[in-house]
């Protein structure tokens, strides 16, 4: 068997060379594609990681916003509860005041039936309380006038005490003074003169009277004056107290 000639071997090698080149190029393309695929995979992973991180940050902000909203809700609910409690307290106080007022009106109507106020315009002494406190007399007076409209009554209180002084029975006029508790002295008309009267239907007066030195009172007479005219009088024994 004859061996191939040199020229035949060279031609054969040349015929195989393009195939090797094609294989090499194909291998390179595969490697390049694989590397590109891996690179794109890394990029996608990074992007997914960024999206996850962004989603976590958004979630954290949403949770913080939710906590703030819950805090504000609790504050508003607490204010609502307080306002509701205050409203109920005011309503209860108003109802109690209305009930007391209705009871007072019923009592007043009852007492007016027992003690008619008299002719139109007449003044009556509804209450007089006198008590001794050392060298002072404390008085409480409630006056009523049978009038609903028109000119108010204008007059004065006059206190005359009967008692013993210098071994004799005497009757003297007493003057108002400041008591142990100045805040407790009042006149419903709030006049500078505590004995002055100016009212339409009712007037309440509370105050103190000074006793002269050495005078021992036994009773006191209250006169309601209109000018120099005594409109009504009432006498009370003087109760002793500590």
PDB file of C-alpha atoms in Angstrom, residues 30-154:
ATOM      1  CA  UNK A  30     -20.740  29.849  23.959  1.00  0.00           C
ATOM      2  CA  UNK A  31     -18.330  31.046  26.606  1.00  0.00           C
ATOM      3  CA  UNK A  32     -19.192  34.662  25.839  1.00  0.00           C
ATOM      4  CA  UNK A  33     -22.904  33.963  25.964  1.00  0.00           C
ATOM      5  CA  UNK A  34     -22.505  32.129  29.243  1.00  0.00           C
ATOM      6  CA  UNK A  35     -20.529  35.018  30.706  1.00  0.00           C
ATOM      7  CA  UNK A  36     -23.095  37.528  29.466  1.00  0.00           C
ATOM      8  CA  UNK A  37     -25.883  35.428  30.943  1.00  0.00           C
ATOM      9  CA  UNK A  38     -24.063  35.223  34.270  1.00  0.00           C
ATOM     10  CA  UNK A  39     -23.410  38.982  34.224  1.00  0.00           C
ATOM     11  CA  UNK A  40     -27.043  39.723  33.504  1.00  0.00           C
ATOM     12  CA  UNK A  41     -27.997  37.350  36.287  1.00  0.00           C
ATOM     13  CA  UNK A  42     -25.779  39.277  38.725  1.00  0.00           C
ATOM     14  CA  UNK A  43     -27.311  42.566  37.579  1.00  0.00           C
ATOM     15  CA  UNK A  44     -30.820  41.205  38.012  1.00  0.00           C
ATOM     16  CA  UNK A  45     -29.937  39.947  41.499  1.00  0.00           C
ATOM     17  CA  UNK A  46     -28.591  43.380  42.403  1.00  0.00           C
ATOM     18  CA  UNK A  47     -31.740  44.999  41.075  1.00  0.00           C
ATOM     19  CA  UNK A  48     -33.902  42.567  43.006  1.00  0.00           C
ATOM     20  CA  UNK A  49     -31.878  43.298  46.136  1.00  0.00           C
ATOM     21  CA  UNK A  50     -32.359  47.045  45.565  1.00  0.00           C
ATOM     22  CA  UNK A  51     -36.090  46.559  45.100  1.00  0.00           C
ATOM     23  CA  UNK A  52     -36.273  44.455  48.253  1.00  0.00           C
ATOM     24  CA  UNK A  53     -34.330  47.111  50.186  1.00  0.00           C
ATOM     25  CA  UNK A  54     -36.620  49.839  48.831  1.00  0.00           C
ATOM     26  CA  UNK A  55     -39.672  47.781  49.729  1.00  0.00           C
ATOM     27  CA  UNK A  56     -38.331  47.314  53.274  1.00  0.00           C
ATOM     28  CA  UNK A  57     -37.734  51.061  53.605  1.00  0.00           C
ATOM     29  CA  UNK A  58     -41.240  51.795  52.342  1.00  0.00           C
ATOM     30  CA  UNK A  59     -42.632  49.269  54.816  1.00  0.00           C
ATOM     31  CA  UNK A  60     -40.681  50.874  57.664  1.00  0.00           C
ATOM     32  CA  UNK A  61     -42.004  54.338  56.751  1.00  0.00           C
ATOM     33  CA  UNK A  62     -45.533  52.973  56.511  1.00  0.00           C
ATOM     34  CA  UNK A  63     -45.221  51.349  59.948  1.00  0.00           C
ATOM     35  CA  UNK A  64     -43.911  54.605  61.449  1.00  0.00           C
ATOM     36  CA  UNK A  65     -46.773  56.544  59.855  1.00  0.00           C
ATOM     37  CA  UNK A  66     -49.219  53.974  61.231  1.00  0.00           C
ATOM     38  CA  UNK A  67     -47.764  54.346  64.739  1.00  0.00           C
ATOM     39  CA  UNK A  68     -48.123  58.131  64.532  1.00  0.00           C
ATOM     40  CA  UNK A  69     -51.701  57.787  63.379  1.00  0.00           C
ATOM     41  CA  UNK A  70     -52.439  55.376  66.224  1.00  0.00           C
ATOM     42  CA  UNK A  71     -50.907  57.820  68.718  1.00  0.00           C
ATOM     43  CA  UNK A  72     -52.991  60.687  67.355  1.00  0.00           C
ATOM     44  CA  UNK A  73     -56.066  58.484  67.446  1.00  0.00           C
ATOM     45  CA  UNK A  74     -55.472  57.608  71.104  1.00  0.00           C
ATOM     46  CA  UNK A  75     -55.002  61.307  71.954  1.00  0.00           C
ATOM     47  CA  UNK A  76     -58.213  62.262  70.152  1.00  0.00           C
ATOM     48  CA  UNK A  77     -60.099  59.410  71.772  1.00  0.00           C
ATOM     49  CA  UNK A  78     -58.855  60.517  75.201  1.00  0.00           C
ATOM     50  CA  UNK A  79     -59.991  64.091  74.513  1.00  0.00           C
ATOM     51  CA  UNK A  80     -63.359  62.814  73.349  1.00  0.00           C
ATOM     52  CA  UNK A  81     -63.791  60.773  76.519  1.00  0.00           C
ATOM     53  CA  UNK A  82     -62.833  63.814  78.630  1.00  0.00           C
ATOM     54  CA  UNK A  83     -65.218  66.100  76.744  1.00  0.00           C
ATOM     55  CA  UNK A  84     -67.988  63.536  77.048  1.00  0.00           C
ATOM     56  CA  UNK A  85     -67.343  63.223  80.778  1.00  0.00           C
ATOM     57  CA  UNK A  86     -67.342  67.019  81.160  1.00  0.00           C
ATOM     58  CA  UNK A  87     -70.554  67.308  79.173  1.00  0.00           C
ATOM     59  CA  UNK A  88     -72.261  64.653  81.291  1.00  0.00           C
ATOM     60  CA  UNK A  89     -71.057  66.393  84.455  1.00  0.00           C
ATOM     61  CA  UNK A  90     -72.462  69.734  83.280  1.00  0.00           C
ATOM     62  CA  UNK A  91     -75.743  68.118  82.299  1.00  0.00           C
ATOM     63  CA  UNK A  92     -75.999  66.461  85.715  1.00  0.00           C
ATOM     64  CA  UNK A  93     -75.200  69.749  87.469  1.00  0.00           C
ATOM     65  CA  UNK A  94     -77.788  71.582  85.359  1.00  0.00           C
ATOM     66  CA  UNK A  95     -80.435  68.969  86.129  1.00  0.00           C
ATOM     67  CA  UNK A  96     -79.625  69.187  89.841  1.00  0.00           C
ATOM     68  CA  UNK A  97     -79.822  72.996  89.751  1.00  0.00           C
ATOM     69  CA  UNK A  98     -83.137  72.882  87.910  1.00  0.00           C
ATOM     70  CA  UNK A  99     -84.481  70.409  90.453  1.00  0.00           C
ATOM     71  CA  UNK A 100     -83.335  72.623  93.358  1.00  0.00           C
ATOM     72  CA  UNK A 101     -84.914  75.657  91.689  1.00  0.00           C
ATOM     73  CA  UNK A 102     -88.198  73.845  91.204  1.00  0.00           C
ATOM     74  CA  UNK A 103     -88.124  72.717  94.856  1.00  0.00           C
ATOM     75  CA  UNK A 104     -87.400  76.264  96.010  1.00  0.00           C
ATOM     76  CA  UNK A 105     -90.287  77.611  93.949  1.00  0.00           C
ATOM     77  CA  UNK A 106     -92.609  75.021  95.460  1.00  0.00           C
ATOM     78  CA  UNK A 107     -91.478  75.978  98.966  1.00  0.00           C
ATOM     79  CA  UNK A 108     -91.912  79.661  98.189  1.00  0.00           C
ATOM     80  CA  UNK A 109     -95.424  79.075  96.871  1.00  0.00           C
ATOM     81  CA  UNK A 110     -96.232  77.063 100.013  1.00  0.00           C
ATOM     82  CA  UNK A 111     -94.902  79.764 102.368  1.00  0.00           C
ATOM     83  CA  UNK A 112     -96.706  82.474 100.410  1.00  0.00           C
ATOM     84  CA  UNK A 113     -99.945  80.624 101.085  1.00  0.00           C
ATOM     85  CA  UNK A 114     -99.143  80.400 104.792  1.00  0.00           C
ATOM     86  CA  UNK A 115     -97.958  84.010 105.057  1.00  0.00           C
ATOM     87  CA  UNK A 116     -99.744  86.162 102.474  1.00  0.00           C
ATOM     88  CA  UNK A 117     -97.551  89.138 101.554  1.00  0.00           C
ATOM     89  CA  UNK A 118    -100.408  91.565 102.049  1.00  0.00           C
ATOM     90  CA  UNK A 119    -101.754  94.339  99.837  1.00  0.00           C
ATOM     91  CA  UNK A 120    -100.003  95.319  96.647  1.00  0.00           C
ATOM     92  CA  UNK A 121     -96.747  97.142  97.394  1.00  0.00           C
ATOM     93  CA  UNK A 122     -96.631  96.102 101.050  1.00  0.00           C
ATOM     94  CA  UNK A 123     -93.338  94.954 102.598  1.00  0.00           C
ATOM     95  CA  UNK A 124     -93.084  92.020 104.997  1.00  0.00           C
ATOM     96  CA  UNK A 125     -90.258  90.613 107.109  1.00  0.00           C
ATOM     97  CA  UNK A 126     -90.147  86.945 106.199  1.00  0.00           C
ATOM     98  CA  UNK A 127     -87.173  85.989 108.382  1.00  0.00           C
ATOM     99  CA  UNK A 128     -85.185  87.620 111.209  1.00  0.00           C
ATOM    100  CA  UNK A 129     -82.375  85.857 113.043  1.00  0.00           C
ATOM    101  CA  UNK A 130     -80.300  87.551 115.758  1.00  0.00           C
ATOM    102  CA  UNK A 131     -77.447  86.054 117.784  1.00  0.00           C
ATOM    103  CA  UNK A 132     -74.847  87.575 120.083  1.00  0.00           C
ATOM    104  CA  UNK A 133     -71.123  87.134 119.500  1.00  0.00           C
ATOM    105  CA  UNK A 134     -69.303  88.896 122.338  1.00  0.00           C
ATOM    106  CA  UNK A 135     -69.761  92.642 121.843  1.00  0.00           C
ATOM    107  CA  UNK A 136     -71.424  92.119 118.457  1.00  0.00           C
ATOM    108  CA  UNK A 137     -74.831  91.071 117.216  1.00  0.00           C
ATOM    109  CA  UNK A 138     -75.067  89.019 113.999  1.00  0.00           C
ATOM    110  CA  UNK A 139     -78.246  89.502 112.007  1.00  0.00           C
ATOM    111  CA  UNK A 140     -79.889  87.793 109.046  1.00  0.00           C
ATOM    112  CA  UNK A 141     -82.939  89.342 107.401  1.00  0.00           C
ATOM    113  CA  UNK A 142     -85.185  88.272 104.520  1.00  0.00           C
ATOM    114  CA  UNK A 143     -87.687  90.817 103.177  1.00  0.00           C
ATOM    115  CA  UNK A 144     -90.489  90.347 100.657  1.00  0.00           C
ATOM    116  CA  UNK A 145     -92.593  92.873  98.791  1.00  0.00           C
ATOM    117  CA  UNK A 146     -95.891  92.147  97.081  1.00  0.00           C
ATOM    118  CA  UNK A 147     -94.956  93.615  93.718  1.00  0.00           C
ATOM    119  CA  UNK A 148     -93.892  92.201  90.380  1.00  0.00           C
ATOM    120  CA  UNK A 149     -93.485  95.343  88.326  1.00  0.00           C
ATOM    121  CA  UNK A 150     -93.112  99.051  88.776  1.00  0.00           C
ATOM    122  CA  UNK A 151     -90.899 101.166  90.981  1.00  0.00           C
ATOM    123  CA  UNK A 152     -88.616  99.359  93.447  1.00  0.00           C
ATOM    124  CA  UNK A 153     -88.955  99.875  97.174  1.00  0.00           C
ATOM    125  CA  UNK A 154     -86.320 102.207  98.630  1.00  0.00           C
TER     126      UNK A 154
END
